[in-house]
Steps between C-alpha positions, in 0.01 A plus 500: 500500500387505143378180342725350234370542144456167326659466158245434223491147372558405136128432455416846635746665262355311203148600598600866528664490156189334356276771644734771371489355150121482505481857626732623226303307238172662609657845522686493164283263297497743205876466459477121503229514233733709283762226532271229362550577128882540510539184707265310266701622201828373641351169611326429168755634254829467690489218755262245349689493165816407691360148526555464124876509560463128557542448125870574552514156659281328239508405132211730425279448199178674413293182464565365851499843664705636787406243763466204265846533343767252621757607756851572377668608824798732445558387139416840353734681739775256403426563132535872551830486688637241257430739213822686401309830476366482858797667666520760222136586569563531874812709442326731253204545735720574801733733312216701349311521829805592710605761244152650514496494881845654550448769236133571556449472876686818612375726220141547631645574844737762358218650291270522802770661716580750225134593444453537875768772499350695209316812614377624160156340481459539122836336429431225753160416349644507149774254593248278673273495196788429261634216713159349585361501146708212353351261757166519321649402164444133423797266467415434135519873421831536688653211305368647173667830590828321573486317167440827315772687693765231451397389153802490263294660224300780662619514860685821590682325784651250257636788291643668811664178621638430156647851485705421811610164362273292725268216406205667329256211549473457877192279481702239311791514745463238778732697730280811469169324566515529879588871493221580255253299710602641838544867417180520298325338797651757736380781272151351506466424873733728699257792533208285605713300745613825663143570618525265797823664617353848463205388711743374765689830489175691549444309824828609662452730800565862401661568838792280397576734209470802730739345750746417221481858368564642847804273528633647175451189288539540125256351250714193449531452875121525541455241226752267664390541862125572465363388163678168458431373856139613458442293187722208606205270595336563163828438317546171683150376416536593132843336489366177650216488247742574216742225602208263548407543134856484368418198283160634392601721209219626281436275204363754252796731463765229481296306244430806283867606501616152403636421158722217368813713538465585871338172611811387688433762769133588449366149559387489864289259703174684429542493121623139508193396702272669246664324207507158668152521649289676239691454175622144561203400721731341760292624792660281766855616425390863480323471836805336655723786382253761622466326837878489540511872420231579760669293772828687445315832534334382822832386651665832412208695647513310830879521521521874432213571739672301776833678448326839491316433826826408673707785358256794483199384701272563200332238287177392334378324817 
């Protein structure tokens, strides 16, 4: 008869894991050294400054400093939500972000799928260059181009719109602000955003395409049954990250496109925080608004990741 094998105790398992970690550390110490600078950067410049969010709960003044200022509790949050413009700011931020997500999220995927089907290398590289290039143009330059294009005096688009009886000054039209913002952003970022999907497409097993061709699948059928399932994990991760930053719209572009005529829809949380915090020097209220914005993003990120894990099995962690 064979002797029964004793199950390892919890202490034995912990000791084995400890030895494995030490062995991996000695074997791959170069990789851990490479991690030192990135980790130090995030700790010093990302995590440690989070402690300063405490001024959202204080009546901060420069003389007493962050930790010497008196506590105010949730007074600044109450001030913000009691302000009549608070819900307009939240609505404008959500509407602009959701518009950008719904309009801009599928376009890089479609562009990547289309480029993956192109066989003419010169045409493919030309399209890639034309679509990638706007990403490297600064936001200030893009806004300057928009102002020149839609200017009522010298903008050719204003003349074209006026010829068809439409509003010739789109930058002064509050209802047109979101479309100008979103579609110019798509023009600037779609090509660069398609890179990650093209990389995912390049990793799909070639034998799947061969099997689809032998089964008589058309190009659209190969895209639907091979390409899309192959990039689905990447799409899910990008979608989660996009939803997680739904309230974090870029400040620069919205602020530069603002003017007194379109302020009813162009004023978002980021621009309001800038004006309250830096122009009015109300640092506690500005921090409270920014902290509220960040908490909403975190909740959305966790919620979407949880739903994605249950529905598709893919998530950030």
